[in-house]
Short mmCIF file of C-alpha atoms in Angstrom, two decimals:
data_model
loop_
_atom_site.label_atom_id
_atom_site.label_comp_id
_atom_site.label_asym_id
_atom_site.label_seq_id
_atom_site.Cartn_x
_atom_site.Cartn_y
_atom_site.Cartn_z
CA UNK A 24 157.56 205.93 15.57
CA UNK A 25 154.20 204.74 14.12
CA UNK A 26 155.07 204.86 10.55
CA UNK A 27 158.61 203.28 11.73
CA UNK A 28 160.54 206.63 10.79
CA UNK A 29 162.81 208.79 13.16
CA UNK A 30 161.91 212.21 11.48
CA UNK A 31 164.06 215.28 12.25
CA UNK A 32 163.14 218.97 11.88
CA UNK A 33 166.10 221.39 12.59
CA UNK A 34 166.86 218.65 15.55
CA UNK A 35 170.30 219.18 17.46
CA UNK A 36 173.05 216.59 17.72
CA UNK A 37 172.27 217.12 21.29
CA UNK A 38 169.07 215.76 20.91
CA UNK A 39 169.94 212.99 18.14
CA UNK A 40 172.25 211.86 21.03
CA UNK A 41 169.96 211.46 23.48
CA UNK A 42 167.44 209.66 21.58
CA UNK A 43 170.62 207.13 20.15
CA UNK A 44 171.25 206.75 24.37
CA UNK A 45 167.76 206.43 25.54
CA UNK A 46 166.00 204.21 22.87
CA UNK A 47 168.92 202.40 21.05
CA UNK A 48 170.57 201.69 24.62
CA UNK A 49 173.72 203.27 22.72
CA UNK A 50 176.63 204.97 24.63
CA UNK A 51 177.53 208.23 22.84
CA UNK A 52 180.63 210.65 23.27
CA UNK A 53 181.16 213.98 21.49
CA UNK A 54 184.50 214.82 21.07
CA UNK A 55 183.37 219.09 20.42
CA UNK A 56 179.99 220.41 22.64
CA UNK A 57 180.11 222.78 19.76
CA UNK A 58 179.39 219.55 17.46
CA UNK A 59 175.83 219.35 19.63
CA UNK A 60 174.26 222.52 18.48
CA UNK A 61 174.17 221.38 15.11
CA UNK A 62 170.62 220.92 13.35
CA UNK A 63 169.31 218.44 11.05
CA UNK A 64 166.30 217.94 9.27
CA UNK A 65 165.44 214.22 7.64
CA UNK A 66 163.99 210.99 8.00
CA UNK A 67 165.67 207.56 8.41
CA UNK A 68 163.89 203.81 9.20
CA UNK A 69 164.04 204.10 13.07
CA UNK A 70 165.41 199.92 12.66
CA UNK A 71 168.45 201.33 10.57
CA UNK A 72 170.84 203.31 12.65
CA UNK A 73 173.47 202.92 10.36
CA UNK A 74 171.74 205.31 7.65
CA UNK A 75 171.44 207.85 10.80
CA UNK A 76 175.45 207.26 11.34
CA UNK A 77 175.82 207.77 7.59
CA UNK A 78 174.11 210.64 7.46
CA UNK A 79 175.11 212.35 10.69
CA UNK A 80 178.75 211.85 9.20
CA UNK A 81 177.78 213.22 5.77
CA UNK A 82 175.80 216.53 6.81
CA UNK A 83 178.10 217.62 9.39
CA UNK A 84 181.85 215.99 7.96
CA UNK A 85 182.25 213.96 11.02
CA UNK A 86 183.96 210.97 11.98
CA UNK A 87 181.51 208.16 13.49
CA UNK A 88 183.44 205.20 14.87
CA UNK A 89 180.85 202.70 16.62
CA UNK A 90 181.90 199.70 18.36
CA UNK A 91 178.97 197.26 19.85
CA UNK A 92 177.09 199.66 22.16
CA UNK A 93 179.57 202.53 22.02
CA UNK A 94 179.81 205.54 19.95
CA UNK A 95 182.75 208.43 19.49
CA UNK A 96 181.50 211.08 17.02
CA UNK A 97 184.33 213.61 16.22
CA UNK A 98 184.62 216.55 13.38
CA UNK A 99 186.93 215.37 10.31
#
């Protein structure tokens, strides 16, 4: 958070999820609990969860559909 970053090392959807629900005030349903045991590593501006969307979707071939403060992630 200081440098204005969310950086990931081998981080779970699980806990990408929570952070989206805790800090971003998001609500956020997983379609697979599989999906949640996927890992990421990364950075993304912590004011641009859009690039985190986009890049959840690319590295893991999901479909993100995000409506105001709601959230279905899905696999492709």
């Amino acid at each position: 958070w200081r440098c204005k970053k969310l950086v990931f090392d081998n981080t779970s959807l699980d806990e990408i999820v929570n952070l989206l629900e805790e800090s971003y005030g998001l609500t956020v349903e997983v379609s697979n609990a599989e999906l949640l045991r996927k890992q990421i590593s990364g950075s993304v501006p912590s004011n641009n969860t859009n690039l985190l969307m986009d890049g959840l979707s690319e590295a893991f071939d999901l479909d993100i559909v995000w409506t105001k403060n709601h959230v279905k992630i899905k696999s492709k």
